[in-house]
XYZ file of C-alpha atoms in Angstrom:
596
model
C 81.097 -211.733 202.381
C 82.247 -215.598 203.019
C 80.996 -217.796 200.963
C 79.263 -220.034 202.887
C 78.610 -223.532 199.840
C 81.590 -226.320 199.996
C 84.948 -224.996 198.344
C 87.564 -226.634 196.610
C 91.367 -225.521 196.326
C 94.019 -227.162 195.104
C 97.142 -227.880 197.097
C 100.438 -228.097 195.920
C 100.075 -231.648 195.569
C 97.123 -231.115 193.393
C 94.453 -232.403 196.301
C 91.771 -230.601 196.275
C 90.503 -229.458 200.039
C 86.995 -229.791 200.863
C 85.787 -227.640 203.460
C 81.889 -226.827 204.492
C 83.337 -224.191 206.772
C 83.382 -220.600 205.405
C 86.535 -219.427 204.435
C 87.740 -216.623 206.857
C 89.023 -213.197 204.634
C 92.780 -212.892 205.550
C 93.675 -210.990 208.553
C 90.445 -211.937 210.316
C 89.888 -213.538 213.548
C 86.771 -215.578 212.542
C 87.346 -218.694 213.412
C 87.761 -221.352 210.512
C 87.459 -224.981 210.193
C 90.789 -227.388 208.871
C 90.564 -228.622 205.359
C 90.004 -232.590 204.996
C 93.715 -233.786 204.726
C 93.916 -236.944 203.246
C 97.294 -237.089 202.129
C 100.590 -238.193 203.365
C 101.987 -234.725 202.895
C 98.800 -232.557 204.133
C 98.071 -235.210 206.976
C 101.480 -235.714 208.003
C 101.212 -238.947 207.796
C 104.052 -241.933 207.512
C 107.118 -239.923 207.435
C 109.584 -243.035 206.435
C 112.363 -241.635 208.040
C 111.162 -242.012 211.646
C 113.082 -243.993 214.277
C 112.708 -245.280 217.015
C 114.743 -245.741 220.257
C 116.798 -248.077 218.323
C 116.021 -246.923 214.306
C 113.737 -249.520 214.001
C 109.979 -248.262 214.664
C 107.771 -247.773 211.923
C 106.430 -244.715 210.522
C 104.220 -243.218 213.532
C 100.558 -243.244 213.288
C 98.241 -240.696 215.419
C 94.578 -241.333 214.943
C 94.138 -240.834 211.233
C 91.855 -238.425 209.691
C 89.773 -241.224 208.475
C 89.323 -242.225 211.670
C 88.872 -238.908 213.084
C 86.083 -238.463 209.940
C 84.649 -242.246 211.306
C 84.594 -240.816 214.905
C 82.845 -237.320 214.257
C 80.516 -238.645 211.720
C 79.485 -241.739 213.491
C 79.301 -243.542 210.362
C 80.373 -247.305 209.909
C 82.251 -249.457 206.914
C 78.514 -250.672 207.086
C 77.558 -247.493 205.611
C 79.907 -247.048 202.993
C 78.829 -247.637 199.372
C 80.242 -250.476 196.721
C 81.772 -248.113 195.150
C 83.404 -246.490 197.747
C 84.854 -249.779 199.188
C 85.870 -251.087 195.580
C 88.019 -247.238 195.852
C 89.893 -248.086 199.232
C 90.212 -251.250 198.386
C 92.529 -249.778 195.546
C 93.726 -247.066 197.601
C 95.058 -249.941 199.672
C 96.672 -251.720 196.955
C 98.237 -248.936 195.443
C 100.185 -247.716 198.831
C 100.934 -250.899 199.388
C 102.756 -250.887 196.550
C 104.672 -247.911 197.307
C 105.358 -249.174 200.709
C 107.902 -252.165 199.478
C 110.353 -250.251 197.383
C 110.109 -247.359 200.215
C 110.909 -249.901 203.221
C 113.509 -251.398 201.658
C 115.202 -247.846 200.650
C 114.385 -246.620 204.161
C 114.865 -249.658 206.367
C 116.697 -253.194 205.196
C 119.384 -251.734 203.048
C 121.013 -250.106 205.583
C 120.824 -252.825 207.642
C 122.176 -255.243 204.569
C 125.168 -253.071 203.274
C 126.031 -252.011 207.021
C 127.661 -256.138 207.374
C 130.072 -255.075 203.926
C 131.034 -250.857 204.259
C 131.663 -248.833 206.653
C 129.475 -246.186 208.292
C 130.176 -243.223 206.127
C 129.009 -245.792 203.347
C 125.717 -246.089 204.822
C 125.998 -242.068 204.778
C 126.074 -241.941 201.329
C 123.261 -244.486 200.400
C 121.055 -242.456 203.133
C 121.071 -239.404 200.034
C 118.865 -242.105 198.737
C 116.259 -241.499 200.478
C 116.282 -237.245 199.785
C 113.273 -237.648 197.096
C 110.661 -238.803 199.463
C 111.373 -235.283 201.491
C 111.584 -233.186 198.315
C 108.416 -233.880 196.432
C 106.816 -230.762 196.892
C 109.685 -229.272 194.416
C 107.854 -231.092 191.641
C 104.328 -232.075 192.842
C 102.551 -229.414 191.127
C 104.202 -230.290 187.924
C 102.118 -233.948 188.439
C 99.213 -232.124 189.284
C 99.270 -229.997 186.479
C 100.586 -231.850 183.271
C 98.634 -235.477 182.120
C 96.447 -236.702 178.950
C 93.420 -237.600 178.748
C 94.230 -240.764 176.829
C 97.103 -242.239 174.452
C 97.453 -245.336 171.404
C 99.491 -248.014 172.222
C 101.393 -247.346 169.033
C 101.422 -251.584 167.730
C 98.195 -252.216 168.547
C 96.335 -249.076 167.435
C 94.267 -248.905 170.680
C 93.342 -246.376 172.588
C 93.768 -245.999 176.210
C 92.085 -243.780 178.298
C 94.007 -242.245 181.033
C 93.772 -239.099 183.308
C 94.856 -236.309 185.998
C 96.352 -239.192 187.689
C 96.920 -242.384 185.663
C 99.171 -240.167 183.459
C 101.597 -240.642 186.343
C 100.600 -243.777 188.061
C 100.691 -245.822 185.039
C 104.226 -245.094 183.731
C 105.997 -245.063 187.331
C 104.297 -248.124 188.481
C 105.708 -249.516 185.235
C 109.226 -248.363 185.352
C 108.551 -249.301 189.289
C 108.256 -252.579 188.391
C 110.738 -252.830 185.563
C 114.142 -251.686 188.020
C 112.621 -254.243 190.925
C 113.341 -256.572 188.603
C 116.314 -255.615 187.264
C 117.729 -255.114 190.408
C 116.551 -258.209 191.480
C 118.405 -259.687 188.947
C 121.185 -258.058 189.799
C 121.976 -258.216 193.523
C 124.201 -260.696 194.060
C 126.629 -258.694 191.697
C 125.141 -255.235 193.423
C 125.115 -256.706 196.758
C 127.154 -259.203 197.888
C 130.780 -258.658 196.760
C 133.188 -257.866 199.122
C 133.602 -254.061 197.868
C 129.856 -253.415 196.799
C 130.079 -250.171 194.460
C 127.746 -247.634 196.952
C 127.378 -245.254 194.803
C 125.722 -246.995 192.190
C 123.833 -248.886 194.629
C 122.743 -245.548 195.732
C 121.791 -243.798 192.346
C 119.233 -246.887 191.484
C 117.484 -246.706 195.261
C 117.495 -242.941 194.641
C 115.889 -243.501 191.586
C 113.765 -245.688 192.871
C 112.156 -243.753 195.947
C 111.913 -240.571 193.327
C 109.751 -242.930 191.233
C 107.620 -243.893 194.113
C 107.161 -240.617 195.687
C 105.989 -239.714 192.366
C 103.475 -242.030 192.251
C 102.524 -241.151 196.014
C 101.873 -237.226 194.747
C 99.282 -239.018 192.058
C 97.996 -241.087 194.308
C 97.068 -238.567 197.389
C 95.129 -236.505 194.316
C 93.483 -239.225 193.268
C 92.198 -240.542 196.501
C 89.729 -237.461 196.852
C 88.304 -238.109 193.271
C 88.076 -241.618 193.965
C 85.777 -241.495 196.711
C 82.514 -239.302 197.592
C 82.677 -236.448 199.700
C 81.086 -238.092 201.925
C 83.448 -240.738 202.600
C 86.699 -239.079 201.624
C 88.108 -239.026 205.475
C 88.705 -242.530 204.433
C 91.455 -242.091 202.205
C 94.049 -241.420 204.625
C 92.541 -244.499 206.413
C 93.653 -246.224 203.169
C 96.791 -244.819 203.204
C 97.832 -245.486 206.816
C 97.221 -249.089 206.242
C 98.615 -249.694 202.609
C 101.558 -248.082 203.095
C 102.500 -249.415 206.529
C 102.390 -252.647 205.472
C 103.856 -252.421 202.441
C 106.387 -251.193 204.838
C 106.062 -253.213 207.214
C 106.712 -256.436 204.824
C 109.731 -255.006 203.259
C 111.641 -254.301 206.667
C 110.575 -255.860 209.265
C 109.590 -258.941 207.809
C 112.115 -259.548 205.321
C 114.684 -258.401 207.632
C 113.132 -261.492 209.609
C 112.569 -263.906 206.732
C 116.064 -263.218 205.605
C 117.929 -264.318 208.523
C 119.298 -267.880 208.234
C 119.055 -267.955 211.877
C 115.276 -267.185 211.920
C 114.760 -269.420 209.277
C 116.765 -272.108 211.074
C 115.007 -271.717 214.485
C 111.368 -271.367 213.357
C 110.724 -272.928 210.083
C 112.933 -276.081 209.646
C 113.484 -279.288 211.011
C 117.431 -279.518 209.455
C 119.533 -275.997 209.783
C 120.612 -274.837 205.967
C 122.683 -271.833 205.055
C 120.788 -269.664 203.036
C 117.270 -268.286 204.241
C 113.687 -268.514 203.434
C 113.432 -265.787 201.729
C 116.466 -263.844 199.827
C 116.327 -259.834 198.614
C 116.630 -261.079 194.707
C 113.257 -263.554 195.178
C 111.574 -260.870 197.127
C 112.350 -257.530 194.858
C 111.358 -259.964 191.954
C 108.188 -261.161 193.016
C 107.159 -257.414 193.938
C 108.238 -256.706 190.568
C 105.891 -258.683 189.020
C 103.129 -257.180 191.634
C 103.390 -253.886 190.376
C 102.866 -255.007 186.830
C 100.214 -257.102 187.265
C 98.375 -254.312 189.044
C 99.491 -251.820 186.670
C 97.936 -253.706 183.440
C 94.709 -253.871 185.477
C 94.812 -249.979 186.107
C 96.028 -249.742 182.778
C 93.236 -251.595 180.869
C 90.431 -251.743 183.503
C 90.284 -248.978 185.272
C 88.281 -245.983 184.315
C 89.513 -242.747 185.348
C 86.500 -239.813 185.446
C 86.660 -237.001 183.694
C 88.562 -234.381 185.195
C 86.355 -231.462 185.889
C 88.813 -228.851 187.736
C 88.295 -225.340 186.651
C 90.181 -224.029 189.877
C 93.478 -225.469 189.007
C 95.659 -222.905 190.192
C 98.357 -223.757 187.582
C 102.033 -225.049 188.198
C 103.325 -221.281 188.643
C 99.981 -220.216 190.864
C 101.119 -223.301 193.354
C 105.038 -222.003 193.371
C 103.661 -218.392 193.954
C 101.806 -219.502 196.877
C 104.302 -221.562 198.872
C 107.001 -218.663 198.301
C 104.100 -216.006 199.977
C 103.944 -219.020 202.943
C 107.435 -218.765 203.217
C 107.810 -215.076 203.300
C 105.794 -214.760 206.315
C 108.069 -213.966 209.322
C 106.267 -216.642 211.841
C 106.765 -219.461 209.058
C 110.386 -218.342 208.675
C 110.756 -219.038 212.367
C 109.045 -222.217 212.553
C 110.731 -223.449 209.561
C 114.263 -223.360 211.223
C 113.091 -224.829 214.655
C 111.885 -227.629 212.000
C 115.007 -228.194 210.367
C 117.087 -228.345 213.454
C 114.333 -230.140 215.620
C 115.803 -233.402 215.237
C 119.652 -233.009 215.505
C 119.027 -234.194 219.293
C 118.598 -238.392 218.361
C 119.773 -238.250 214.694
C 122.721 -240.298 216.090
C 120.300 -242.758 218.030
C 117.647 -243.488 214.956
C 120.348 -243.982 212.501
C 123.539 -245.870 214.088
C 122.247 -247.219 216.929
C 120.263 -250.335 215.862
C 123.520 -250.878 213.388
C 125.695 -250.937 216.484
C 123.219 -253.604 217.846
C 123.450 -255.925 215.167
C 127.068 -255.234 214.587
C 127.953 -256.444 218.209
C 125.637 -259.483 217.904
C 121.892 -258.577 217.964
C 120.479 -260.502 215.333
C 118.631 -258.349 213.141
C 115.376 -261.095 213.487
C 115.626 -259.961 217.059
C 115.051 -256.591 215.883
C 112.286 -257.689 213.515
C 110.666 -259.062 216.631
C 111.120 -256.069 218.775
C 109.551 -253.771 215.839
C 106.548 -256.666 215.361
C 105.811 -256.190 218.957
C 106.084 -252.369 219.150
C 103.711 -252.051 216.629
C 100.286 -252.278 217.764
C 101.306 -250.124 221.166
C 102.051 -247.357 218.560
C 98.201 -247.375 217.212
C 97.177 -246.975 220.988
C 99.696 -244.194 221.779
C 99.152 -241.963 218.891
C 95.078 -242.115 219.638
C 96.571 -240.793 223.140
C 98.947 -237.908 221.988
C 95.871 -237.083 219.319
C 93.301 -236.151 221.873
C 96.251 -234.949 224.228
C 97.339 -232.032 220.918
C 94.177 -230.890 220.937
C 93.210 -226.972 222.094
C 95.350 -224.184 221.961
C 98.906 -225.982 223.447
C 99.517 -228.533 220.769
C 102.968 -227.866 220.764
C 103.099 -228.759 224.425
C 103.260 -232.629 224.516
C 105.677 -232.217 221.517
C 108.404 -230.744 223.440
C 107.896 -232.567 226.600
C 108.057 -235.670 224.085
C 111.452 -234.137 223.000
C 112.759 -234.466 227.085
C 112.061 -237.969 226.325
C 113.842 -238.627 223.406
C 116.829 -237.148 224.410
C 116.779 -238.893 227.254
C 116.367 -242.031 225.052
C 118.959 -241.701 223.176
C 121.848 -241.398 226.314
C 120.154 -244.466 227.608
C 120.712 -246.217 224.260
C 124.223 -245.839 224.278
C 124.225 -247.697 227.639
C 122.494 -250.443 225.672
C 125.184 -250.843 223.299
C 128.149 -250.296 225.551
C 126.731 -253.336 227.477
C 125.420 -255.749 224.778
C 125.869 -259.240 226.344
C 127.631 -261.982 224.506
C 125.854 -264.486 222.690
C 123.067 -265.960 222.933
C 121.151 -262.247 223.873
C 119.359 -263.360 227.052
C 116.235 -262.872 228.029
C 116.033 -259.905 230.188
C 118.344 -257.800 227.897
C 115.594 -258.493 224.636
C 112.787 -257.150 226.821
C 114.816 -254.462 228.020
C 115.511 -253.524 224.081
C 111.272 -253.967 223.746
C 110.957 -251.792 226.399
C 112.849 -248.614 225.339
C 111.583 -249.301 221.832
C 108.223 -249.055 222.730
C 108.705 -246.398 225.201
C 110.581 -244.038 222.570
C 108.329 -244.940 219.691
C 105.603 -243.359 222.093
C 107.142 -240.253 222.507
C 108.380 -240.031 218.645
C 104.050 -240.484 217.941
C 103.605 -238.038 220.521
C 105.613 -235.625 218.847
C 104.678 -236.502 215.333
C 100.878 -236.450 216.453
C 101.491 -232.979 218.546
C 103.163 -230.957 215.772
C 100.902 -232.338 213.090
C 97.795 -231.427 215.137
C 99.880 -227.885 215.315
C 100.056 -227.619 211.294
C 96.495 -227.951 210.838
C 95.628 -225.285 213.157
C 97.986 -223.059 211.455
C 97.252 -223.996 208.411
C 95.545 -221.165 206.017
C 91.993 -223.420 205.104
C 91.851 -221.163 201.762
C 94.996 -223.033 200.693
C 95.409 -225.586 202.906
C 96.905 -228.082 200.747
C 99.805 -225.773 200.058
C 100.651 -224.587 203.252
C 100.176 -228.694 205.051
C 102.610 -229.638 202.336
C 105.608 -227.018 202.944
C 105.193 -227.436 206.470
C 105.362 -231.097 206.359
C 108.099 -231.155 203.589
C 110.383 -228.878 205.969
C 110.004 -231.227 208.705
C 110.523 -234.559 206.826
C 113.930 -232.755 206.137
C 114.654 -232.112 209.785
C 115.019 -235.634 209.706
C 116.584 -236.167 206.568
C 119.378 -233.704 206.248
C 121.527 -234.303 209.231
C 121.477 -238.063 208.824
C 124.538 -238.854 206.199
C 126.656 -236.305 208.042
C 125.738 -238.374 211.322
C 127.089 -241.533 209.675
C 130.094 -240.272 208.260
C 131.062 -238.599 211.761
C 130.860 -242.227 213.631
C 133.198 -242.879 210.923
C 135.675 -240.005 211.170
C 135.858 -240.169 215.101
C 136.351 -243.940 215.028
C 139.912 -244.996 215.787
C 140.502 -248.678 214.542
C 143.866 -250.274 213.945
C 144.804 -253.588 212.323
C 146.767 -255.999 214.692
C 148.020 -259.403 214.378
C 146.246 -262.180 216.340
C 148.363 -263.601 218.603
C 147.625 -266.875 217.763
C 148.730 -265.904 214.007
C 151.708 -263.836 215.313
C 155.149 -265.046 213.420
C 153.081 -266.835 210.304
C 152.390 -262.917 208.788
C 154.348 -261.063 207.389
C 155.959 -258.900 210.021
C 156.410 -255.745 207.654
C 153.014 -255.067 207.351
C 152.633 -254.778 211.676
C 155.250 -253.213 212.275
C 154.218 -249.829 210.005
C 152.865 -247.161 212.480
C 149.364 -247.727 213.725
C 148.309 -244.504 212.265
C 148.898 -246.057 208.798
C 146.852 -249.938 209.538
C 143.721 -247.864 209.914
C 141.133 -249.949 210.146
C 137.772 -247.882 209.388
C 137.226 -247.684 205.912
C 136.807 -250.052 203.893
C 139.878 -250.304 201.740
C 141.786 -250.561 205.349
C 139.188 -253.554 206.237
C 140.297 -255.144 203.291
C 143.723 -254.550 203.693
C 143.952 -255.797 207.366
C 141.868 -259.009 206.438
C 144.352 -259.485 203.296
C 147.158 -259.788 205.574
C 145.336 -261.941 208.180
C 144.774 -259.164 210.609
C 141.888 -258.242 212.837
C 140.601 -254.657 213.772
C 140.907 -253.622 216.974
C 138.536 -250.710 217.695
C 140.217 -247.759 220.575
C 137.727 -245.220 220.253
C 134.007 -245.867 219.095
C 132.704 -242.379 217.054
C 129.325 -243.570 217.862
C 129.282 -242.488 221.353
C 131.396 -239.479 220.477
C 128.880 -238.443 217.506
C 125.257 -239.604 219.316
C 126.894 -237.247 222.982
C 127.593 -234.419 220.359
C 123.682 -234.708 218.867
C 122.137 -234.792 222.231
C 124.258 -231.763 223.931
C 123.307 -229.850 220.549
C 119.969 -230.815 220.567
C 119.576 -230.051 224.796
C 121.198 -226.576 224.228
C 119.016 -225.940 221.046
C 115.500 -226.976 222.804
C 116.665 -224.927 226.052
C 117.746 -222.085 224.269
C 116.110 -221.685 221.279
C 113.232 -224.201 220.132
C 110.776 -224.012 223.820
C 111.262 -220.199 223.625
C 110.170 -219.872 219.658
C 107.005 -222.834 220.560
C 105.986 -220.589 222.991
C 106.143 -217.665 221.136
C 104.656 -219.351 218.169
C 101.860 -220.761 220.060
C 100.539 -217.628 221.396
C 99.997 -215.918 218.008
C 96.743 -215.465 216.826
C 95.494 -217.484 213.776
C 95.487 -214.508 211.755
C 99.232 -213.931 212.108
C 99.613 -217.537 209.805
C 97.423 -216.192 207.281
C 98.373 -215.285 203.489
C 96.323 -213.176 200.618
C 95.506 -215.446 197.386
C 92.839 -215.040 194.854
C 89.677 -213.964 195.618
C 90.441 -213.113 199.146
C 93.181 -211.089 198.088
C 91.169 -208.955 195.824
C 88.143 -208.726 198.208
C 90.930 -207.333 200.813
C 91.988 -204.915 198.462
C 88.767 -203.702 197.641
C 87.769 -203.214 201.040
C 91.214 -201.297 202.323
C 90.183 -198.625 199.313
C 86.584 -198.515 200.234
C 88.156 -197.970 204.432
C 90.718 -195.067 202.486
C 87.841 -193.237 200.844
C 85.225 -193.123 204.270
C-alpha cells in the first residue's frame, strides 16, 4: 500500500526529492505527481552550451520551478521567512560565482582565441567545456563522501564543515586560486602570436570540472538550505545567480573589452586598450571567490546532516544503469544525442564568422543584452504550451525553426556589409537572434516539461539527471568535430599583394598553391612572414553548417518525429524502474498472485 506521508530520495546528485504525492508501485497506472526539481541537472535548467541563431543567446530559461512553486502556491517573497531569504540570498551568490568561470569557458574564449588560431583550434579548446556535461559520472561520489569538520593544522582550530561544504569550500578555493593565476598569466597564455591551445585548454578544462563540482554541492545543498515550504525557490536562485554570473562574463566583458565600445561610450579621447581587460577581470573574480569562501568557511554553519536514506555511491550507479536498460530510455537517449547535429554548425561558427568579417563583438554583446528579457517571456509561453500529454510537440515544431534558422544565417554572413554595420543589417541580426532564441526555449522548455513527466517520482533525481546529462551532450559532442570540419573544407592560399608584388621574395609565390595553404595556423604565420595575405576560395563554413542541416532534416524526418511519437504515446508505466522498497513489495505481491 502507498505510502501516503512526504518522501525523500536521493538523486544521483545527492538532492533529495520531496514529494507529498504517493509514490505509484512500479508497473502501475496510478497517476503520480513530479518530484520538486530544484537543480540545474533535475530541472534542466541553464544548459551553458545553448546557442542561439548566431551562438550568442544565453542559457534558455522556461518558467522556473520556483516560479511555478510561487504560481501554484500563491505565496509571495512577502511570505518568506529571514531565514529563508538570508538562504537565497546565498544561493544567489554562490551560482553567481559559478557563472563567471563558466561564461568565460563557454562564451568569451572562443570569441578571444578565434582573432589568433584557426577554427579547428577553437575545436580543441571546446573539449573544455566536456565536464559541465559529464558530472553525473562523479556526482554521487560528492554526495556521498564529506566530514563533518577538520583543524586547520597551524592554528589548531576546528572547523566545522558538512555534506556540502566538504566540496564547496575546497573548489571555491582552488576556484579562486587558478583565476588568479591565470589572470596573472594571460598575456603570456593569451596574446602571443602562437598561443599554446592545448594548455590553454587543460586549465579551462580544469576549471569548468572545478565548478561543476561545486554546482553538484550546491544543487544538494539548496534543499537543506531552505524549508520545505519554500524550497521551489531554489531553482529561482539558481536561474538568476548563474545567469548573471554568466551574463557578466560574456556578454558584458565581451562588451567592456572592446576598445571600440570603450571608445564610443565611455570616453571623451579614443585610447587603445579597453575598460576592462580579461587579466583585471579573472583577478578581481578571483579575489570574489575567496572572500566569499572565508565567510562560508568561518561563518557559515552547516546543519547536521540527518540522511538515513542515502542510497550510497554504488546504490546511485545501480540505478541509472536499470534507467538505462529500459528499451524506451535506450531510444530516447539516441534521438538525444543526435538531436542537435541540425544547427551545431550555426551555434558554434556562425557568430565567429560575424566578427571575423567585421561585426564587432560589442555589437554582439548588444544583440544578446537585448535578446534577453524576450527569452524570460518566451519560455513562460513554451511552459504552459508543453503542458498535457504532447510535450514533445512544440519541441519538434521548434526544431522546423531552427533549421530553418540556421540556412538563413548563412545568408547573413555571405552578405555582411562593409564597415560601419548599418542600421538595418544590426536589427536584422536582433531579429533572428531573438526569433531563434525563442524556438531554442521552446525546445528546451518542451523536452524538459517531457522529462518530468517521464520521470520515475520514486527516484526522480536519478532519472532527471541521466536524462538531462544525455542531452547536454547532444550539444556537446558534435561541436569540436564541427569546428575542425570548417577547417578541413576551407581552401585558403597565400598570395602576394599586388601592391607588394616584386619587393617579396618571388620563390616563396611561385611554389604550388597547394603548398601556401593558408588555414592553419603555422601557414598564417608563414604567409604573413613573407608579407602575404590569405585569400580564401572555398569557405568550410557553409560546406560544414549545409552538411548539419541536411543531416539533421533527414534525421528529424526519418527518425526523431517517428520515435517522439512513438515515445509520447507510451503509458507512464512503460518509463518506470523497480528500486528498494517498491521492488520488494512487487516481488512479494507476484508470489502472493503465483500461489492464488
Amino acid at each position: 500500500m502507498a505510502n501516503s506521508t512526504a518522501k525523500d530520495s536521493t538523486g544521483a546528485d545527492g538532492l533529495r526529492q520531496r514529494s507529498a504525492a504517493p509514490a505509484a508501485a512500479p508497473g502501475s497506472d496510478a497517476p503520480t505527481q513530479p518530484l520538486s526539481h530544484a537543480h540545474a541537472h533535475t530541472a534542466g535548467l541553464t544548459s551553458p552550451n545553448a546557442g542561439g541563431a548566431m551562438g550568442l543567446t544565453a542559457p534558455p530559461n522556461g518558467l522556473s520551478d520556483g516560479e511555478k512553486h510561487h504560481v501554484a502556491s500563491g505565496s509571495s517573497s512577502a511570505g518568506l521567512s529571514l531565514q529563508d531569504k538570508k538562504a537565497i540570498a546565498l544561493l544567489v551568490v554562490l551560482y553567481l560565482l559559478q557563472g563567471v568561470p563558466v561564461g568565460l569557458a563557454f562564451g568569451t574564449m572562443p570569441y578571444l582565441l578565434k582573432s589568433r588560431v584557426s577554427y579547428s583550434d577553437v575545436g580543441t579548446f571546446a573539449f573544455s567545456t566536456w565536464p559541465y556535461s559529464l558530472k553525473l559520472l562523479w556526482s554521487p561520489i560528492v554526495d556521498s563522501l564529506f566530514v563533518e569538520s577538520l583543524t586547520v593544522p597551524i592554528l589548531g582550530t576546528k572547523i566545522s564543515m558538512g555534506r556540502r561544504k566538504s566540496w564547496i569550500v575546497p573548489f571555491q578555493l582552488i576556484i579562486g586560486l587558478m583565476m588568479y593565476y591565470l589572470g596573472s598569466n594571460v598575456d603570456q597564455l593569451l596574446l602571443t602570436d602562437h598561443p599554446d591551445v592545448n594548455l590553454i585548454t587543460l586549465l579551462f578544462f580544469l576549471l569548468v570540472l572545478f565548478a561543476a563540482t561545486q554546482d553538484i554541492a550546491v544543487d544538494g545543498w539548496a534543499l537543506t538550505l531552505l524549508s520545505q515550504e519554500s524550497v521551489g525557490y531554489a531553482s529561482t536562485a539558481q536561474t538568476f545567480g548563474l545567469n548573471t554570473g554568466y551574463f557578466l562574463s560574456f556578454t558584458v566583458f565581451l562588451a567592456f573589452n572592446s576598445v571600440e565600445f570603450s571608445n564610443k561610450y565611455f570616453r571623451s579621447e579614443p585610447l587603445d586598450y579597453p575598460l576592462v581587460s580579461l587579466g583585471g577581470y579573472m583577478k578581481f573574480w578571483a579575489f570574489g571567490f575567496l572572500i566569499v569562501t572565508t565567510w562560508l568557511t568561518f561563518f557559515k554553519k552547516e546543519d547536521p546532516d540527518n540522511e538515513s536514506d542515502d542510497m550510497g555511491v554504488k546504490g546511485v550507479y545501480d540505478i541509472m544503469w536499470k534507467i538505462m536498460k529500459l528499451k524506451h530510455v535506450r531510444s530516447f537517449i539516441i534521438v538525444h544525442l543526435v538531436s542537435k547535429i541540425g544547427f551545431q554548425a550555426n551555434e558554434a561558427v556562425t557568430g565567429l564568422k560575424l566578427v571575423e568579417k567585421g561585426f564587432g563583438k560589442e555589437d554582439f554583446a548588444l544583440t544578446v543584452l537585448v535578446d534577453f528579457p524576450f527569452q524570460l517571456l518566451f519560455g513562460y509561453l513554451a511552459a504552459r504550451w508543453s503542458q498535457g500529454s504532447n510535450a514533445l510537440r512544440p519541441w519538434i515544431w521548434a526544431f522546423f525553426g531552427r533549421l530553418a534558422f540556421a540556412v538563413i544565417s548563412m545568408a547573413m554572413v555571405a552578405y555582411v556589409p562593409a564597415s560601419p554595420i548599418p542600421l538595418s543589417y544590426f536589427a536584422l541580426i536582433i531579429l533572428i537572434t531573438v526569433a531563434s532564441g525563442f524556438a531554442q526555449t521552446v525546445q528546451f522548455v518542451g523536452i524538459t516539461a517531457f522529462h518530468t513527466q517521464i520521470a520515475d517520482p520514486v527516484i526522480g533525481g536519478t532519472y532527471m539527471t541521466l536524462l538531462n546529462t544525455v542531452s547536454n551532450m547532444g550539444g556537446t559532442w558534435p561541436r569540436s568535430f564541427v569546428l575542425k570540419a570548417v577547417d578541413l573544407l576551407t581552401v585558403a592560399t597565400c598570395e602576394a599583394p599586388s601592391s607588394l608584388k616584386g619587393t617579396i621574395p618571388a620563390d616563396f609565390f611561385n611554389v604550388p598553391a597547394s603548398q601556401r595553404e593558408c588555414v592553419t595556423d603555422a601557414g598564417k604565420a608563414l604567409c604573413d612572414s613573407a608579407g602575404g595575405q590569405c585569400v580564401t576560395e572555398r569557405d568550410g563554413y557553409y560546406a560544414t553548417s549545409s552538411v548539419c542541416v541536411g543531416i539533421g532534416f533527414i534525421l528529424l524526418v526519418g527518425y526523431i518525429i517517428p520515435v517522439c511519437r512513438r515515445l509520447q504515446a507510451l503509458p507512464v508505466k512503460e518509463w518506470r524502474v523497480a528500486t528498494g522498497a517498491a521492488a520488494a513489495a512487487g516481488a512479494i505481491a507476484a508470489k502472493e498472485g503465483k500461489a492464488n
